[in-house]
């Protein structure tokens, strides 16, 4: 049989070599040889079939990774209850990130129970969404919401570790140390330390717009003024343009004046926009002194 395997391989009769897999008994050492031969020539599915018939799930999964067949590797690991599946999923997520497939990477991080990585990536996607608050506020809010939920899952997972005595589980001292470690790891990243800030900011932003279009100027102004607390999430022009607009309609000209001053002084606002703000402020406050 070994000679037959070599003969098929050297003759490049891979179909016959593939058919030979099912004719060999499970666990046959020849299956290892066939699997490695298929791996060498890049035929992943055939190699996996050989290793599975051999009963070597780990080598089958490693072969998929080696040949860059990540989808097959993940499916195989899930079907076979592969113990190292979390690490495998994390590696696949990095592979997707290298190809700029970030949403797919988030899904894999969630499967791998890597909640903090999923939250960081979701926050990053939210920050880099094209058009920002002007074009995609609803989408960005949802991304921040998903990020916050991932952080909550991480915290719950950490807090839910059972505490027992010396017989098993985690002692009180270990639990405290775990929480301290968690606190340090979370505090190092703003997206994890205050996971709901992004969601809150965009909720207030959307609520301001809704009240404004509904003619509820006082409510719109109150929401807009709260946005000044979220300069780390929204840009200066977005925040203070809304404050200026809502306070103007609600006739709070002192607050309106402060918003214009902020816009005119901000380096984030373009020179052209600052000039327009200055001209508009002059027209408004000539008739309505703050």
Short mmCIF file of C-alpha atoms in Angstrom, two decimals:
data_model
loop_
_atom_site.label_atom_id
_atom_site.label_comp_id
_atom_site.label_asym_id
_atom_site.label_seq_id
_atom_site.Cartn_x
_atom_site.Cartn_y
_atom_site.Cartn_z
CA UNK A 1 0.00 0.00 0.00
CA UNK A 2 2.83 2.40 0.79
CA UNK A 3 4.29 1.75 -2.65
CA UNK A 4 0.88 2.38 -4.20
CA UNK A 5 0.61 5.71 -2.39
CA UNK A 6 4.04 6.74 -3.68
CA UNK A 7 3.19 5.56 -7.19
CA UNK A 8 -0.01 7.60 -7.35
CA UNK A 9 1.84 10.62 -5.96
CA UNK A 10 4.75 10.47 -8.41
CA UNK A 11 2.36 9.85 -11.31
CA UNK A 12 0.36 12.87 -10.12
CA UNK A 13 -2.77 10.74 -10.11
CA UNK A 14 -4.32 12.71 -7.28
CA UNK A 15 -7.86 11.45 -7.90
CA UNK A 16 -6.75 7.88 -7.34
CA UNK A 17 -4.78 8.95 -4.27
CA UNK A 18 -7.88 10.69 -2.95
CA UNK A 19 -10.03 7.60 -3.50
CA UNK A 20 -7.48 5.54 -1.63
CA UNK A 21 -8.28 7.45 1.58
CA UNK A 22 -11.67 5.77 1.98
CA UNK A 23 -10.23 2.33 1.24
CA UNK A 24 -7.70 2.52 4.05
CA UNK A 25 -8.78 1.60 7.59
CA UNK A 26 -9.26 4.44 10.06
CA UNK A 27 -6.07 5.25 11.92
CA UNK A 28 -3.82 3.77 9.24
CA UNK A 29 -0.31 5.32 9.28
CA UNK A 30 -0.56 5.64 5.51
CA UNK A 31 -3.22 8.32 6.00
CA UNK A 32 -0.55 10.54 7.56
CA UNK A 33 1.62 10.13 4.49
CA UNK A 34 -1.30 10.85 2.15
CA UNK A 35 -2.31 13.89 4.17
CA UNK A 36 1.20 15.34 4.06
CA UNK A 37 1.46 14.66 0.34
CA UNK A 38 -1.79 16.53 -0.35
CA UNK A 39 -0.60 19.35 1.90
CA UNK A 40 2.63 19.61 -0.07
CA UNK A 41 0.76 20.15 -3.33
CA UNK A 42 -1.80 22.50 -1.77
CA UNK A 43 -4.90 20.28 -1.93
CA UNK A 44 -6.38 21.26 1.40
CA UNK A 45 -9.72 19.43 1.41
CA UNK A 46 -8.15 16.12 0.45
CA UNK A 47 -5.45 16.53 3.09
CA UNK A 48 -8.07 17.34 5.73
CA UNK A 49 -10.07 14.27 4.78
CA UNK A 50 -7.00 12.09 5.24
CA UNK A 51 -6.14 13.56 8.64
CA UNK A 52 -9.74 13.29 9.84
CA UNK A 53 -9.89 9.63 8.87
CA UNK A 54 -6.66 9.23 10.78
CA UNK A 55 -8.36 10.88 13.76
CA UNK A 56 -5.90 13.78 13.94
CA UNK A 57 -8.14 16.86 14.13
CA UNK A 58 -5.33 19.19 15.19
CA UNK A 59 -3.21 18.41 12.14
CA UNK A 60 -6.28 18.82 9.93
CA UNK A 61 -6.93 22.28 11.36
CA UNK A 62 -3.24 23.20 11.18
CA UNK A 63 -3.22 22.18 7.53
CA UNK A 64 -6.11 24.55 6.80
CA UNK A 65 -4.24 27.37 8.50
CA UNK A 66 -1.01 26.52 6.69
CA UNK A 67 -2.77 26.58 3.32
CA UNK A 68 -4.64 29.78 4.24
CA UNK A 69 -8.05 28.09 4.14
CA UNK A 70 -9.36 29.92 7.18
CA UNK A 71 -13.06 29.39 6.53
CA UNK A 72 -12.53 25.65 6.31
CA UNK A 73 -10.37 25.73 9.45
CA UNK A 74 -13.06 27.50 11.47
CA UNK A 75 -15.86 25.24 10.21
CA UNK A 76 -13.78 22.17 10.94
CA UNK A 77 -12.84 23.36 14.42
CA UNK A 78 -16.49 24.03 15.26
CA UNK A 79 -17.70 20.71 13.87
CA UNK A 80 -15.02 18.73 15.70
CA UNK A 81 -15.27 20.73 18.97
CA UNK A 82 -11.62 21.67 18.65
CA UNK A 83 -10.41 22.86 22.07
CA UNK A 84 -8.13 25.61 20.75
CA UNK A 85 -10.88 27.16 18.64
CA UNK A 86 -10.73 30.54 20.41
CA UNK A 87 -7.07 30.99 19.54
CA UNK A 88 -7.75 29.86 16.00
CA UNK A 89 -10.57 32.35 15.58
CA UNK A 90 -8.36 35.14 16.90
CA UNK A 91 -5.69 34.26 14.32
CA UNK A 92 -8.31 34.25 11.59
CA UNK A 93 -9.53 37.65 12.76
CA UNK A 94 -6.01 39.03 12.39
CA UNK A 95 -5.90 37.53 8.91
CA UNK A 96 -9.13 39.36 8.06
CA UNK A 97 -7.77 42.61 9.50
CA UNK A 98 -4.76 42.31 7.24
CA UNK A 99 -7.23 42.22 4.35
CA UNK A 100 -9.22 45.16 5.79
CA UNK A 101 -12.31 43.01 6.41
CA UNK A 102 -13.02 44.58 9.78
CA UNK A 103 -16.69 43.71 10.24
CA UNK A 104 -15.91 40.04 9.58
CA UNK A 105 -13.06 40.32 12.09
CA UNK A 106 -15.46 41.69 14.72
CA UNK A 107 -17.77 38.73 14.20
CA UNK A 108 -14.89 36.35 14.70
CA UNK A 109 -13.66 38.14 17.81
CA UNK A 110 -17.16 37.74 19.23
CA UNK A 111 -17.15 34.02 18.40
CA UNK A 112 -13.78 33.71 20.11
CA UNK A 113 -15.10 35.54 23.20
CA UNK A 114 -12.47 38.23 22.68
CA UNK A 115 -14.86 40.94 23.80
CA UNK A 116 -12.30 43.69 24.38
CA UNK A 117 -10.77 43.25 20.92
CA UNK A 118 -14.24 43.33 19.37
CA UNK A 119 -15.09 46.50 21.31
CA UNK A 120 -11.87 48.26 20.31
CA UNK A 121 -12.36 47.39 16.66
CA UNK A 122 -16.00 48.49 16.67
CA UNK A 123 -15.03 51.82 18.24
CA UNK A 124 -12.29 52.25 15.65
CA UNK A 125 -14.72 51.55 12.81
CA UNK A 126 -17.15 54.08 14.30
CA UNK A 127 -14.46 56.75 14.51
CA UNK A 128 -13.33 56.15 10.94
CA UNK A 129 -16.77 55.84 9.31
CA UNK A 130 -16.86 57.93 6.16
CA UNK A 131 -18.91 61.09 6.45
CA UNK A 132 -18.94 60.99 10.24
CA UNK A 133 -21.82 62.56 12.12
CA UNK A 134 -22.97 64.48 9.05
CA UNK A 135 -23.78 61.44 6.93
CA UNK A 136 -23.92 58.28 9.03
CA UNK A 137 -24.88 59.18 12.61
CA UNK A 138 -27.28 56.26 13.00
CA UNK A 139 -24.71 53.72 11.86
CA UNK A 140 -22.02 55.20 14.09
CA UNK A 141 -24.33 55.13 17.11
CA UNK A 142 -25.06 51.45 16.48
CA UNK A 143 -21.34 50.69 16.23
CA UNK A 144 -20.67 52.41 19.55
CA UNK A 145 -23.63 50.57 21.06
CA UNK A 146 -22.26 47.21 19.93
CA UNK A 147 -18.84 48.15 21.30
CA UNK A 148 -20.35 49.03 24.68
CA UNK A 149 -22.27 45.75 24.80
CA UNK A 150 -19.04 43.84 24.14
CA UNK A 151 -17.39 45.62 27.07
CA UNK A 152 -20.34 44.72 29.28
CA UNK A 153 -19.98 41.08 28.25
CA UNK A 154 -16.30 41.23 29.15
CA UNK A 155 -17.07 42.68 32.58
CA UNK A 156 -19.82 40.15 33.22
CA UNK A 157 -17.53 37.31 32.18
CA UNK A 158 -14.87 38.54 34.60
CA UNK A 159 -17.29 39.02 37.49
CA UNK A 160 -19.05 35.70 36.95
CA UNK A 161 -15.97 33.59 37.69
CA UNK A 162 -17.03 31.36 40.62
CA UNK A 163 -15.30 31.85 43.97
CA UNK A 164 -14.62 28.80 46.11
CA UNK A 165 -12.17 27.65 48.71
CA UNK A 166 -9.03 25.66 48.23
CA UNK A 167 -10.84 22.88 46.36
CA UNK A 168 -11.18 24.75 43.08
CA UNK A 169 -12.44 27.83 41.33
CA UNK A 170 -11.02 31.17 42.42
CA UNK A 171 -10.22 32.36 45.92
CA UNK A 172 -11.14 35.82 47.16
CA UNK A 173 -7.55 37.04 46.77
CA UNK A 174 -7.38 35.72 43.22
CA UNK A 175 -10.71 37.33 42.45
CA UNK A 176 -9.51 40.71 43.70
CA UNK A 177 -6.30 40.38 41.71
CA UNK A 178 -8.33 39.50 38.62
CA UNK A 179 -10.50 42.58 39.04
CA UNK A 180 -7.44 44.80 39.53
CA UNK A 181 -5.88 43.36 36.38
CA UNK A 182 -9.13 43.95 34.51
CA UNK A 183 -9.25 47.54 35.75
CA UNK A 184 -5.73 48.22 34.48
CA UNK A 185 -6.40 46.62 31.10
CA UNK A 186 -9.65 48.55 30.65
CA UNK A 187 -8.25 51.88 31.86
CA UNK A 188 -5.54 51.78 29.20
CA UNK A 189 -8.10 52.28 26.44
CA UNK A 190 -10.72 55.05 26.40
CA UNK A 191 -13.13 52.93 24.36
CA UNK A 192 -13.11 50.32 27.13
CA UNK A 193 -12.96 52.66 30.11
CA UNK A 194 -16.05 54.66 29.07
CA UNK A 195 -17.77 52.37 26.57
CA UNK A 196 -21.10 54.18 26.51
CA UNK A 197 -19.76 57.68 25.78
CA UNK A 198 -19.83 57.27 22.02
CA UNK A 199 -23.37 55.94 22.09
CA UNK A 200 -24.49 58.74 24.41
CA UNK A 201 -22.90 61.41 22.21
CA UNK A 202 -24.60 60.24 19.04
CA UNK A 203 -27.89 59.69 20.84
CA UNK A 204 -27.85 63.32 21.98
CA UNK A 205 -26.78 64.44 18.51
CA UNK A 206 -29.68 62.62 16.85
CA UNK A 207 -32.10 63.76 19.53
CA UNK A 208 -31.04 67.37 19.00
CA UNK A 209 -31.71 67.05 15.28
CA UNK A 210 -35.10 65.47 15.88
CA UNK A 211 -36.23 68.18 18.31
CA UNK A 212 -34.93 70.86 15.97
CA UNK A 213 -36.90 69.56 13.00
CA UNK A 214 -39.98 69.12 15.20
CA UNK A 215 -39.76 72.77 16.25
CA UNK A 216 -39.02 71.89 19.88
CA UNK A 217 -36.28 74.47 20.21
CA UNK A 218 -35.89 74.43 23.99
CA UNK A 219 -35.47 70.65 24.09
CA UNK A 220 -33.12 70.84 21.12
CA UNK A 221 -31.03 73.48 22.88
CA UNK A 222 -30.76 71.44 26.08
CA UNK A 223 -29.58 68.39 24.15
CA UNK A 224 -27.13 70.45 22.10
CA UNK A 225 -25.59 72.04 25.19
CA UNK A 226 -24.96 68.58 26.60
CA UNK A 227 -22.93 67.76 23.49
CA UNK A 228 -20.17 70.07 24.71
CA UNK A 229 -19.25 67.26 27.13
CA UNK A 230 -18.39 64.99 24.22
CA UNK A 231 -15.66 66.86 22.37
CA UNK A 232 -13.60 63.66 22.41
CA UNK A 233 -16.28 61.96 20.31
CA UNK A 234 -17.72 64.67 18.04
CA UNK A 235 -15.76 67.39 16.29
CA UNK A 236 -15.90 71.02 17.40
CA UNK A 237 -17.70 72.27 14.32
CA UNK A 238 -20.49 69.71 14.64
CA UNK A 239 -21.08 70.40 18.33
CA UNK A 240 -20.92 74.18 18.39
CA UNK A 241 -22.75 74.67 15.10
CA UNK A 242 -25.68 72.83 16.65
CA UNK A 243 -25.39 74.82 19.87
CA UNK A 244 -25.31 78.08 17.92
CA UNK A 245 -28.32 77.07 15.84
CA UNK A 246 -30.50 75.83 18.69
CA UNK A 247 -29.68 78.72 21.02
CA UNK A 248 -30.43 81.17 18.22
CA UNK A 249 -33.86 79.67 17.62
CA UNK A 250 -34.54 79.57 21.37
CA UNK A 251 -33.32 83.20 21.67
CA UNK A 252 -30.53 82.46 24.16
CA UNK A 253 -28.15 84.83 22.46
CA UNK A 254 -25.48 84.79 25.16
CA UNK A 255 -25.04 81.03 24.72
CA UNK A 256 -25.25 81.53 20.98
CA UNK A 257 -22.43 84.09 21.15
CA UNK A 258 -20.23 81.69 23.14
CA UNK A 259 -20.78 79.00 20.51
CA UNK A 260 -19.72 81.36 17.72
CA UNK A 261 -16.62 82.38 19.70
CA UNK A 262 -15.72 78.72 20.05
CA UNK A 263 -16.17 78.13 16.32
CA UNK A 264 -14.10 81.17 15.36
CA UNK A 265 -11.27 80.22 17.74
CA UNK A 266 -11.10 76.51 16.96
CA UNK A 267 -8.13 75.31 14.87
CA UNK A 268 -10.28 72.37 13.75
CA UNK A 269 -12.53 74.71 11.76
CA UNK A 270 -11.27 75.78 8.35
CA UNK A 271 -10.32 79.39 7.69
CA UNK A 272 -13.15 79.78 5.19
CA UNK A 273 -15.70 78.45 7.69
CA UNK A 274 -14.35 80.71 10.45
CA UNK A 275 -14.85 83.74 8.20
CA UNK A 276 -18.41 82.67 7.45
CA UNK A 277 -19.09 82.20 11.17
CA UNK A 278 -17.68 85.66 11.88
CA UNK A 279 -19.89 87.29 9.24
CA UNK A 280 -22.97 85.43 10.44
CA UNK A 281 -22.26 86.31 14.07
CA UNK A 282 -21.95 89.97 13.13
CA UNK A 283 -25.35 89.95 11.43
CA UNK A 284 -27.03 88.09 14.29
CA UNK A 285 -25.64 90.04 17.22
CA UNK A 286 -26.01 93.44 15.60
CA UNK A 287 -29.75 92.94 15.87
CA UNK A 288 -29.72 90.67 18.94
CA UNK A 289 -27.04 91.71 21.42
CA UNK A 290 -26.03 88.83 23.73
#
